[in-house]
PDB file of N, CA, C and O in Angstrom:
ATOM      1  N   MET A   1     -12.778  13.915  11.853  1.00 77.00           N
ATOM      2  CA  MET A   1     -13.137  14.275  13.198  1.00 77.00           C
ATOM      3  C   MET A   1     -13.500  15.755  13.205  1.00 77.00           C
ATOM      4  O   MET A   1     -12.766  16.584  12.673  1.00 77.00           O
ATOM      5  N   LYS A   2     -14.625  16.033  13.756  1.00 81.00           N
ATOM      6  CA  LYS A   2     -15.056  17.416  13.947  1.00 81.00           C
ATOM      7  C   LYS A   2     -15.405  17.591  15.412  1.00 81.00           C
ATOM      8  O   LYS A   2     -16.337  16.942  15.915  1.00 81.00           O
ATOM      9  N   GLY A   3     -14.614  18.414  16.082  1.00 83.00           N
ATOM     10  CA  GLY A   3     -14.834  18.593  17.513  1.00 83.00           C
ATOM     11  C   GLY A   3     -14.580  17.281  18.238  1.00 83.00           C
ATOM     12  O   GLY A   3     -13.503  16.713  18.161  1.00 83.00           O
ATOM     13  N   SER A   4     -15.591  16.783  18.910  1.00 83.00           N
ATOM     14  CA  SER A   4     -15.445  15.516  19.638  1.00 83.00           C
ATOM     15  C   SER A   4     -16.214  14.389  18.953  1.00 83.00           C
ATOM     16  O   SER A   4     -16.458  13.350  19.540  1.00 83.00           O
ATOM     17  N   ARG A   5     -16.581  14.577  17.687  1.00 83.00           N
ATOM     18  CA  ARG A   5     -17.374  13.572  16.971  1.00 83.00           C
ATOM     19  C   ARG A   5     -16.638  13.076  15.746  1.00 83.00           C
ATOM     20  O   ARG A   5     -15.947  13.830  15.069  1.00 83.00           O
ATOM     21  N   LEU A   6     -16.802  11.787  15.453  1.00 82.00           N
ATOM     22  CA  LEU A   6     -16.247  11.197  14.238  1.00 82.00           C
ATOM     23  C   LEU A   6     -17.298  11.254  13.143  1.00 82.00           C
ATOM     24  O   LEU A   6     -18.474  11.018  13.383  1.00 82.00           O
ATOM     25  N   GLU A   7     -16.861  11.544  11.939  1.00 84.00           N
ATOM     26  CA  GLU A   7     -17.747  11.512  10.783  1.00 84.00           C
ATOM     27  C   GLU A   7     -17.209  10.465   9.821  1.00 84.00           C
ATOM     28  O   GLU A   7     -16.003  10.426   9.553  1.00 84.00           O
ATOM     29  N   TRP A   8     -18.073   9.610   9.293  1.00 83.00           N
ATOM     30  CA  TRP A   8     -17.670   8.569   8.362  1.00 83.00           C
ATOM     31  C   TRP A   8     -17.483   9.161   6.978  1.00 83.00           C
ATOM     32  O   TRP A   8     -18.320   9.917   6.495  1.00 83.00           O
ATOM     33  N   ILE A   9     -16.393   8.817   6.311  1.00 83.00           N
ATOM     34  CA  ILE A   9     -16.141   9.268   4.945  1.00 83.00           C
ATOM     35  C   ILE A   9     -16.900   8.381   3.970  1.00 83.00           C
ATOM     36  O   ILE A   9     -17.550   8.843   3.052  1.00 83.00           O
ATOM     37  N   ASP A  10     -16.822   7.075   4.172  1.00 85.00           N
ATOM     38  CA  ASP A  10     -17.487   6.117   3.298  1.00 85.00           C
ATOM     39  C   ASP A  10     -18.830   5.733   3.906  1.00 85.00           C
ATOM     40  O   ASP A  10     -19.375   6.454   4.725  1.00 85.00           O
ATOM     41  N   ASP A  11     -19.330   4.577   3.509  1.00 84.00           N
ATOM     42  CA  ASP A  11     -20.617   4.110   4.021  1.00 84.00           C
ATOM     43  C   ASP A  11     -20.571   3.961   5.536  1.00 84.00           C
ATOM     44  O   ASP A  11     -19.594   3.490   6.100  1.00 84.00           O
ATOM     45  N   ILE A  12     -21.664   4.355   6.165  1.00 81.00           N
ATOM     46  CA  ILE A  12     -21.771   4.256   7.616  1.00 81.00           C
ATOM     47  C   ILE A  12     -22.098   2.809   7.968  1.00 81.00           C
ATOM     48  O   ILE A  12     -23.007   2.218   7.388  1.00 81.00           O
ATOM     49  N   PRO A  13     -21.344   2.194   8.895  1.00 79.00           N
ATOM     50  CA  PRO A  13     -21.652   0.812   9.280  1.00 79.00           C
ATOM     51  C   PRO A  13     -23.029   0.734   9.931  1.00 79.00           C
ATOM     52  O   PRO A  13     -23.428   1.635  10.661  1.00 79.00           O
ATOM     53  N   GLU A  14     -23.737  -0.345   9.632  1.00 82.00           N
ATOM     54  CA  GLU A  14     -25.071  -0.531  10.197  1.00 82.00           C
ATOM     55  C   GLU A  14     -24.951  -1.172  11.569  1.00 82.00           C
ATOM     56  O   GLU A  14     -24.895  -2.384  11.699  1.00 82.00           O
ATOM     57  N   LEU A  15     -24.892  -0.345  12.605  1.00 79.00           N
ATOM     58  CA  LEU A  15     -24.718  -0.833  13.968  1.00 79.00           C
ATOM     59  C   LEU A  15     -25.955  -0.606  14.824  1.00 79.00           C
ATOM     60  O   LEU A  15     -26.028  -1.085  15.940  1.00 79.00           O
ATOM     61  N   GLY A  16     -26.893   0.150  14.311  1.00 79.00           N
ATOM     62  CA  GLY A  16     -28.050   0.510  15.133  1.00 79.00           C
ATOM     63  C   GLY A  16     -27.581   1.385  16.277  1.00 79.00           C
ATOM     64  O   GLY A  16     -26.860   2.360  16.086  1.00 79.00           O
ATOM     65  N   GLU A  17     -27.965   1.021  17.479  1.00 81.00           N
ATOM     66  CA  GLU A  17     -27.543   1.760  18.670  1.00 81.00           C
ATOM     67  C   GLU A  17     -26.318   1.133  19.329  1.00 81.00           C
ATOM     68  O   GLU A  17     -25.892   1.555  20.385  1.00 81.00           O
ATOM     69  N   GLN A  18     -25.769   0.092  18.687  1.00 83.00           N
ATOM     70  CA  GLN A  18     -24.597  -0.589  19.235  1.00 83.00           C
ATOM     71  C   GLN A  18     -23.392   0.343  19.185  1.00 83.00           C
ATOM     72  O   GLN A  18     -23.191   1.080  18.225  1.00 83.00           O
ATOM     73  N   MET A  19     -22.577   0.316  20.214  1.00 82.00           N
ATOM     74  CA  MET A  19     -21.383   1.147  20.266  1.00 82.00           C
ATOM     75  C   MET A  19     -20.241   0.419  19.575  1.00 82.00           C
ATOM     76  O   MET A  19     -20.159  -0.813  19.611  1.00 82.00           O
ATOM     77  N   LEU A  20     -19.363   1.159  18.942  1.00 78.00           N
ATOM     78  CA  LEU A  20     -18.226   0.608  18.231  1.00 78.00           C
ATOM     79  C   LEU A  20     -16.967   1.275  18.753  1.00 78.00           C
ATOM     80  O   LEU A  20     -16.880   2.500  18.810  1.00 78.00           O
ATOM     81  N   GLN A  21     -15.998   0.471  19.164  1.00 84.00           N
ATOM     82  CA  GLN A  21     -14.731   1.021  19.644  1.00 84.00           C
ATOM     83  C   GLN A  21     -13.841   1.307  18.438  1.00 84.00           C
ATOM     84  O   GLN A  21     -13.658   0.458  17.569  1.00 84.00           O
ATOM     85  N   VAL A  22     -13.306   2.505  18.367  1.00 84.00           N
ATOM     86  CA  VAL A  22     -12.408   2.891  17.279  1.00 84.00           C
ATOM     87  C   VAL A  22     -11.143   3.483  17.871  1.00 84.00           C
ATOM     88  O   VAL A  22     -11.129   3.962  18.998  1.00 84.00           O
ATOM     89  N   HIS A  23     -10.067   3.408  17.087  1.00 86.00           N
ATOM     90  CA  HIS A  23      -8.806   4.023  17.473  1.00 86.00           C
ATOM     91  C   HIS A  23      -8.547   5.158  16.496  1.00 86.00           C
ATOM     92  O   HIS A  23      -8.612   4.963  15.284  1.00 86.00           O
ATOM     93  N   VAL A  24      -8.242   6.311  17.018  1.00 85.00           N
ATOM     94  CA  VAL A  24      -8.030   7.496  16.195  1.00 85.00           C
ATOM     95  C   VAL A  24      -6.567   7.893  16.283  1.00 85.00           C
ATOM     96  O   VAL A  24      -5.996   7.963  17.364  1.00 85.00           O
ATOM     97  N   THR A  25      -5.961   8.129  15.122  1.00 85.00           N
ATOM     98  CA  THR A  25      -4.592   8.610  15.055  1.00 85.00           C
ATOM     99  C   THR A  25      -4.615   9.996  14.439  1.00 85.00           C
ATOM    100  O   THR A  25      -5.145  10.183  13.346  1.00 85.00           O
ATOM    101  N   PHE A  26      -4.050  10.953  15.126  1.00 81.00           N
ATOM    102  CA  PHE A  26      -3.990  12.305  14.611  1.00 81.00           C
ATOM    103  C   PHE A  26      -2.721  12.469  13.789  1.00 81.00           C
ATOM    104  O   PHE A  26      -1.622  12.167  14.248  1.00 81.00           O
ATOM    105  N   LEU A  27      -2.869  12.929  12.566  1.00 78.00           N
ATOM    106  CA  LEU A  27      -1.748  13.134  11.662  1.00 78.00           C
ATOM    107  C   LEU A  27      -1.484  14.623  11.512  1.00 78.00           C
ATOM    108  O   LEU A  27      -2.393  15.445  11.612  1.00 78.00           O
ATOM    109  N   ASP A  28      -0.233  14.940  11.249  1.00 73.00           N
ATOM    110  CA  ASP A  28       0.106  16.338  10.980  1.00 73.00           C
ATOM    111  C   ASP A  28      -0.514  16.749   9.657  1.00 73.00           C
ATOM    112  O   ASP A  28      -0.690  15.936   8.751  1.00 73.00           O
ATOM    113  N   ASP A  29      -0.832  18.020   9.533  1.00 70.00           N
ATOM    114  CA  ASP A  29      -1.373  18.525   8.278  1.00 70.00           C
ATOM    115  C   ASP A  29      -0.316  18.568   7.190  1.00 70.00           C
ATOM    116  O   ASP A  29      -0.619  18.511   6.008  1.00 70.00           O
ATOM    117  N   LYS A  30       0.946  18.666   7.592  1.00 66.00           N
ATOM    118  CA  LYS A  30       2.028  18.778   6.622  1.00 66.00           C
ATOM    119  C   LYS A  30       2.444  17.393   6.146  1.00 66.00           C
ATOM    120  O   LYS A  30       2.562  16.483   6.954  1.00 66.00           O
ATOM    121  N   PRO A  31       2.671  17.239   4.854  1.00 61.00           N
ATOM    122  CA  PRO A  31       3.161  15.937   4.385  1.00 61.00           C
ATOM    123  C   PRO A  31       4.562  15.680   4.919  1.00 61.00           C
ATOM    124  O   PRO A  31       5.327  16.609   5.166  1.00 61.00           O
ATOM    125  N   PHE A  32       4.890  14.399   5.112  1.00 61.00           N
ATOM    126  CA  PHE A  32       6.196  14.022   5.638  1.00 61.00           C
ATOM    127  C   PHE A  32       7.308  14.502   4.727  1.00 61.00           C
ATOM    128  O   PHE A  32       8.333  14.984   5.160  1.00 61.00           O
ATOM    129  N   VAL A  33       7.125  14.352   3.427  1.00 59.00           N
ATOM    130  CA  VAL A  33       8.108  14.797   2.445  1.00 59.00           C
ATOM    131  C   VAL A  33       7.411  15.799   1.540  1.00 59.00           C
ATOM    132  O   VAL A  33       6.289  15.571   1.117  1.00 59.00           O
ATOM    133  N   GLU A  34       8.062  16.895   1.283  1.00 67.00           N
ATOM    134  CA  GLU A  34       7.485  17.879   0.383  1.00 67.00           C
ATOM    135  C   GLU A  34       7.205  17.233  -0.958  1.00 67.00           C
ATOM    136  O   GLU A  34       7.999  16.445  -1.463  1.00 67.00           O
ATOM    137  N   SER A  35       6.064  17.542  -1.543  1.00 67.00           N
ATOM    138  CA  SER A  35       5.661  16.883  -2.788  1.00 67.00           C
ATOM    139  C   SER A  35       6.632  17.178  -3.927  1.00 67.00           C
ATOM    140  O   SER A  35       6.801  16.366  -4.827  1.00 67.00           O
ATOM    141  N   LYS A  36       7.314  18.321  -3.902  1.00 67.00           N
ATOM    142  CA  LYS A  36       8.267  18.655  -4.960  1.00 67.00           C
ATOM    143  C   LYS A  36       9.484  17.731  -4.919  1.00 67.00           C
ATOM    144  O   LYS A  36      10.029  17.369  -5.940  1.00 67.00           O
ATOM    145  N   THR A  37       9.894  17.333  -3.733  1.00 82.00           N
ATOM    146  CA  THR A  37      11.089  16.503  -3.609  1.00 82.00           C
ATOM    147  C   THR A  37      10.768  15.015  -3.545  1.00 82.00           C
ATOM    148  O   THR A  37      11.671  14.197  -3.585  1.00 82.00           O
ATOM    149  N   ARG A  38       9.502  14.667  -3.427  1.00 83.00           N
ATOM    150  CA  ARG A  38       9.113  13.261  -3.303  1.00 83.00           C
ATOM    151  C   ARG A  38       9.561  12.467  -4.528  1.00 83.00           C
ATOM    152  O   ARG A  38      10.140  11.397  -4.408  1.00 83.00           O
ATOM    153  N   GLY A  39       9.300  12.974  -5.725  1.00 85.00           N
ATOM    154  CA  GLY A  39       9.700  12.282  -6.943  1.00 85.00           C
ATOM    155  C   GLY A  39      11.203  12.172  -7.072  1.00 85.00           C
ATOM    156  O   GLY A  39      11.737  11.135  -7.484  1.00 85.00           O
ATOM    157  N   GLN A  40      11.889  13.242  -6.707  1.00 87.00           N
ATOM    158  CA  GLN A  40      13.357  13.235  -6.766  1.00 87.00           C
ATOM    159  C   GLN A  40      13.916  12.209  -5.785  1.00 87.00           C
ATOM    160  O   GLN A  40      14.833  11.460  -6.113  1.00 87.00           O
ATOM    161  N   ARG A  41      13.356  12.141  -4.595  1.00 87.00           N
ATOM    162  CA  ARG A  41      13.815  11.176  -3.583  1.00 87.00           C
ATOM    163  C   ARG A  41      13.551   9.747  -4.061  1.00 87.00           C
ATOM    164  O   ARG A  41      14.383   8.865  -3.889  1.00 87.00           O
ATOM    165  N   MET A  42      12.391   9.528  -4.676  1.00 88.00           N
ATOM    166  CA  MET A  42      12.078   8.201  -5.191  1.00 88.00           C
ATOM    167  C   MET A  42      13.058   7.799  -6.287  1.00 88.00           C
ATOM    168  O   MET A  42      13.511   6.653  -6.340  1.00 88.00           O
ATOM    169  N   ALA A  43      13.410   8.733  -7.161  1.00 90.00           N
ATOM    170  CA  ALA A  43      14.372   8.448  -8.219  1.00 90.00           C
ATOM    171  C   ALA A  43      15.725   8.072  -7.635  1.00 90.00           C
ATOM    172  O   ALA A  43      16.382   7.144  -8.115  1.00 90.00           O
ATOM    173  N   GLU A  44      16.151   8.777  -6.581  1.00 91.00           N
ATOM    174  CA  GLU A  44      17.425   8.457  -5.937  1.00 91.00           C
ATOM    175  C   GLU A  44      17.408   7.049  -5.346  1.00 91.00           C
ATOM    176  O   GLU A  44      18.371   6.293  -5.478  1.00 91.00           O
ATOM    177  N   ILE A  45      16.320   6.686  -4.709  1.00 89.00           N
ATOM    178  CA  ILE A  45      16.209   5.361  -4.107  1.00 89.00           C
ATOM    179  C   ILE A  45      16.250   4.283  -5.183  1.00 89.00           C
ATOM    180  O   ILE A  45      16.932   3.259  -5.034  1.00 89.00           O
ATOM    181  N   LEU A  46      15.539   4.503  -6.280  1.00 89.00           N
ATOM    182  CA  LEU A  46      15.542   3.529  -7.367  1.00 89.00           C
ATOM    183  C   LEU A  46      16.915   3.412  -8.019  1.00 89.00           C
ATOM    184  O   LEU A  46      17.341   2.310  -8.395  1.00 89.00           O
ATOM    185  N   GLU A  47      17.617   4.531  -8.146  1.00 90.00           N
ATOM    186  CA  GLU A  47      18.974   4.491  -8.696  1.00 90.00           C
ATOM    187  C   GLU A  47      19.901   3.689  -7.779  1.00 90.00           C
ATOM    188  O   GLU A  47      20.707   2.886  -8.253  1.00 90.00           O
ATOM    189  N   ASN A  48      19.785   3.901  -6.475  1.00 88.00           N
ATOM    190  CA  ASN A  48      20.598   3.138  -5.517  1.00 88.00           C
ATOM    191  C   ASN A  48      20.269   1.650  -5.578  1.00 88.00           C
ATOM    192  O   ASN A  48      21.173   0.810  -5.512  1.00 88.00           O
ATOM    193  N   LEU A  49      19.000   1.332  -5.716  1.00 85.00           N
ATOM    194  CA  LEU A  49      18.595  -0.065  -5.817  1.00 85.00           C
ATOM    195  C   LEU A  49      19.149  -0.696  -7.086  1.00 85.00           C
ATOM    196  O   LEU A  49      19.647  -1.826  -7.065  1.00 85.00           O
ATOM    197  N   ALA A  50      19.100   0.039  -8.192  1.00 83.00           N
ATOM    198  CA  ALA A  50      19.638  -0.475  -9.450  1.00 83.00           C
ATOM    199  C   ALA A  50      21.154  -0.659  -9.362  1.00 83.00           C
ATOM    200  O   ALA A  50      21.706  -1.599  -9.933  1.00 83.00           O
ATOM    201  N   ALA A  51      21.826   0.228  -8.639  1.00 86.00           N
ATOM    202  CA  ALA A  51      23.283   0.147  -8.519  1.00 86.00           C
ATOM    203  C   ALA A  51      23.713  -1.075  -7.701  1.00 86.00           C
ATOM    204  O   ALA A  51      24.800  -1.613  -7.921  1.00 86.00           O
ATOM    205  N   THR A  52      22.880  -1.517  -6.774  1.00 84.00           N
ATOM    206  CA  THR A  52      23.254  -2.672  -5.959  1.00 84.00           C
ATOM    207  C   THR A  52      23.169  -3.971  -6.747  1.00 84.00           C
ATOM    208  O   THR A  52      23.788  -4.960  -6.368  1.00 84.00           O
ATOM    209  N   GLN A  53      22.441  -3.991  -7.824  1.00 76.00           N
ATOM    210  CA  GLN A  53      22.283  -5.153  -8.700  1.00 76.00           C
ATOM    211  C   GLN A  53      21.898  -6.402  -7.918  1.00 76.00           C
ATOM    212  O   GLN A  53      22.443  -7.489  -8.136  1.00 76.00           O
ATOM    213  N   VAL A  54      20.959  -6.239  -7.013  1.00 74.00           N
ATOM    214  CA  VAL A  54      20.488  -7.354  -6.193  1.00 74.00           C
ATOM    215  C   VAL A  54      19.895  -8.450  -7.072  1.00 74.00           C
ATOM    216  O   VAL A  54      20.099  -9.633  -6.828  1.00 74.00           O
ATOM    217  N   LEU A  55      19.187  -8.055  -8.101  1.00 72.00           N
ATOM    218  CA  LEU A  55      18.540  -9.033  -8.965  1.00 72.00           C
ATOM    219  C   LEU A  55      19.333  -9.288 -10.240  1.00 72.00           C
ATOM    220  O   LEU A  55      18.822  -9.855 -11.194  1.00 72.00           O
ATOM    221  N   GLY A  56      20.574  -8.906 -10.261  1.00 76.00           N
ATOM    222  CA  GLY A  56      21.396  -9.050 -11.460  1.00 76.00           C
ATOM    223  C   GLY A  56      21.672 -10.489 -11.853  1.00 76.00           C
ATOM    224  O   GLY A  56      21.876 -10.794 -13.024  1.00 76.00           O
ATOM    225  N   ASN A  57      21.673 -11.390 -10.909  1.00 82.00           N
ATOM    226  CA  ASN A  57      21.979 -12.780 -11.217  1.00 82.00           C
ATOM    227  C   ASN A  57      20.735 -13.643 -11.396  1.00 82.00           C
ATOM    228  O   ASN A  57      20.824 -14.857 -11.407  1.00 82.00           O
ATOM    229  N   VAL A  58      19.573 -13.016 -11.545  1.00 82.00           N
ATOM    230  CA  VAL A  58      18.328 -13.752 -11.722  1.00 82.00           C
ATOM    231  C   VAL A  58      18.018 -13.862 -13.208  1.00 82.00           C
ATOM    232  O   VAL A  58      17.987 -12.858 -13.921  1.00 82.00           O
ATOM    233  N   ASP A  59      17.809 -15.102 -13.664  1.00 86.00           N
ATOM    234  CA  ASP A  59      17.403 -15.336 -15.043  1.00 86.00           C
ATOM    235  C   ASP A  59      15.890 -15.149 -15.110  1.00 86.00           C
ATOM    236  O   ASP A  59      15.143 -15.925 -14.507  1.00 86.00           O
ATOM    237  N   PRO A  60      15.398 -14.126 -15.811  1.00 85.00           N
ATOM    238  CA  PRO A  60      13.966 -13.832 -15.790  1.00 85.00           C
ATOM    239  C   PRO A  60      13.104 -14.966 -16.358  1.00 85.00           C
ATOM    240  O   PRO A  60      12.013 -15.223 -15.863  1.00 85.00           O
ATOM    241  N   VAL A  61      13.598 -15.663 -17.365  1.00 87.00           N
ATOM    242  CA  VAL A  61      12.824 -16.761 -17.946  1.00 87.00           C
ATOM    243  C   VAL A  61      12.700 -17.902 -16.945  1.00 87.00           C
ATOM    244  O   VAL A  61      11.611 -18.445 -16.716  1.00 87.00           O
ATOM    245  N   LEU A  62      13.816 -18.262 -16.324  1.00 86.00           N
ATOM    246  CA  LEU A  62      13.805 -19.324 -15.330  1.00 86.00           C
ATOM    247  C   LEU A  62      12.947 -18.937 -14.130  1.00 86.00           C
ATOM    248  O   LEU A  62      12.165 -19.737 -13.616  1.00 86.00           O
ATOM    249  N   TRP A  63      13.053 -17.677 -13.696  1.00 83.00           N
ATOM    250  CA  TRP A  63      12.251 -17.195 -12.571  1.00 83.00           C
ATOM    251  C   TRP A  63      10.767 -17.319 -12.893  1.00 83.00           C
ATOM    252  O   TRP A  63       9.981 -17.776 -12.067  1.00 83.00           O
ATOM    253  N   GLN A  64      10.378 -16.919 -14.110  1.00 85.00           N
ATOM    254  CA  GLN A  64       8.969 -16.989 -14.481  1.00 85.00           C
ATOM    255  C   GLN A  64       8.485 -18.437 -14.524  1.00 85.00           C
ATOM    256  O   GLN A  64       7.398 -18.739 -14.068  1.00 85.00           O
ATOM    257  N   GLN A  65       9.305 -19.332 -15.045  1.00 81.00           N
ATOM    258  CA  GLN A  65       8.915 -20.737 -15.107  1.00 81.00           C
ATOM    259  C   GLN A  65       8.749 -21.329 -13.710  1.00 81.00           C
ATOM    260  O   GLN A  65       7.847 -22.122 -13.468  1.00 81.00           O
ATOM    261  N   GLU A  66       9.615 -20.947 -12.789  1.00 82.00           N
ATOM    262  CA  GLU A  66       9.520 -21.455 -11.427  1.00 82.00           C
ATOM    263  C   GLU A  66       8.340 -20.843 -10.673  1.00 82.00           C
ATOM    264  O   GLU A  66       7.688 -21.511  -9.874  1.00 82.00           O
ATOM    265  N   THR A  67       8.083 -19.567 -10.930  1.00 82.00           N
ATOM    266  CA  THR A  67       7.046 -18.855 -10.189  1.00 82.00           C
ATOM    267  C   THR A  67       5.659 -19.147 -10.735  1.00 82.00           C
ATOM    268  O   THR A  67       4.715 -19.361  -9.988  1.00 82.00           O
ATOM    269  N   ARG A  68       5.537 -19.137 -12.041  1.00 80.00           N
ATOM    270  CA  ARG A  68       4.241 -19.306 -12.664  1.00 80.00           C
ATOM    271  C   ARG A  68       3.957 -20.783 -12.878  1.00 80.00           C
ATOM    272  O   ARG A  68       4.715 -21.496 -13.517  1.00 80.00           O
ATOM    273  N   GLN A  69       2.868 -21.200 -12.326  1.00 73.00           N
ATOM    274  CA  GLN A  69       2.471 -22.577 -12.531  1.00 73.00           C
ATOM    275  C   GLN A  69       1.066 -22.570 -13.111  1.00 73.00           C
ATOM    276  O   GLN A  69       0.170 -21.922 -12.577  1.00 73.00           O
ATOM    277  N   ASP A  70       0.897 -23.275 -14.224  1.00 73.00           N
ATOM    278  CA  ASP A  70      -0.414 -23.325 -14.831  1.00 73.00           C
ATOM    279  C   ASP A  70      -1.358 -24.148 -13.956  1.00 73.00           C
ATOM    280  O   ASP A  70      -0.973 -25.167 -13.393  1.00 73.00           O
ATOM    281  N   ARG A  71      -2.570 -23.668 -13.845  1.00 70.00           N
ATOM    282  CA  ARG A  71      -3.570 -24.373 -13.046  1.00 70.00           C
ATOM    283  C   ARG A  71      -4.457 -25.188 -13.978  1.00 70.00           C
ATOM    284  O   ARG A  71      -4.753 -24.782 -15.102  1.00 70.00           O
ATOM    285  N   SER A  72      -4.878 -26.326 -13.498  1.00 71.00           N
ATOM    286  CA  SER A  72      -5.795 -27.131 -14.306  1.00 71.00           C
ATOM    287  C   SER A  72      -7.157 -26.440 -14.311  1.00 71.00           C
ATOM    288  O   SER A  72      -7.586 -25.865 -13.306  1.00 71.00           O
ATOM    289  N   LEU A  73      -7.813 -26.480 -15.445  1.00 71.00           N
ATOM    290  CA  LEU A  73      -9.105 -25.841 -15.586  1.00 71.00           C
ATOM    291  C   LEU A  73     -10.199 -26.818 -15.180  1.00 71.00           C
ATOM    292  O   LEU A  73     -10.158 -28.000 -15.519  1.00 71.00           O
ATOM    293  N   LEU A  74     -11.180 -26.325 -14.458  1.00 75.00           N
ATOM    294  CA  LEU A  74     -12.268 -27.186 -14.009  1.00 75.00           C
ATOM    295  C   LEU A  74     -13.055 -27.720 -15.202  1.00 75.00           C
ATOM    296  O   LEU A  74     -13.348 -26.991 -16.148  1.00 75.00           O
ATOM    297  N   GLY A  75     -13.371 -28.972 -15.192  1.00 75.00           N
ATOM    298  CA  GLY A  75     -14.173 -29.576 -16.250  1.00 75.00           C
ATOM    299  C   GLY A  75     -13.430 -29.863 -17.527  1.00 75.00           C
ATOM    300  O   GLY A  75     -14.008 -30.172 -18.547  1.00 75.00           O
ATOM    301  N   ARG A  76     -12.121 -29.753 -17.512  1.00 69.00           N
ATOM    302  CA  ARG A  76     -11.339 -30.011 -18.738  1.00 69.00           C
ATOM    303  C   ARG A  76     -10.318 -31.081 -18.491  1.00 69.00           C
ATOM    304  O   ARG A  76      -9.741 -31.284 -17.528  1.00 69.00           O
TER     305      ARG A  76
END
């Protein structure tokens, strides 16, 4: 947005003279989490997730067999 006009970053939609309704959200210039602490915070979250052992009772081989199903190939 520049002033009161929107500028397209990617390809401009082909609308001709047709009007397009858009919703604009203004974001703060500052990142929500400082980039220096972002990695540290992510590591803490992953450590907490690992400590809960939510997936500790899942047999990975059995899970893969249940989840993955081979599809029949066309013409074979």
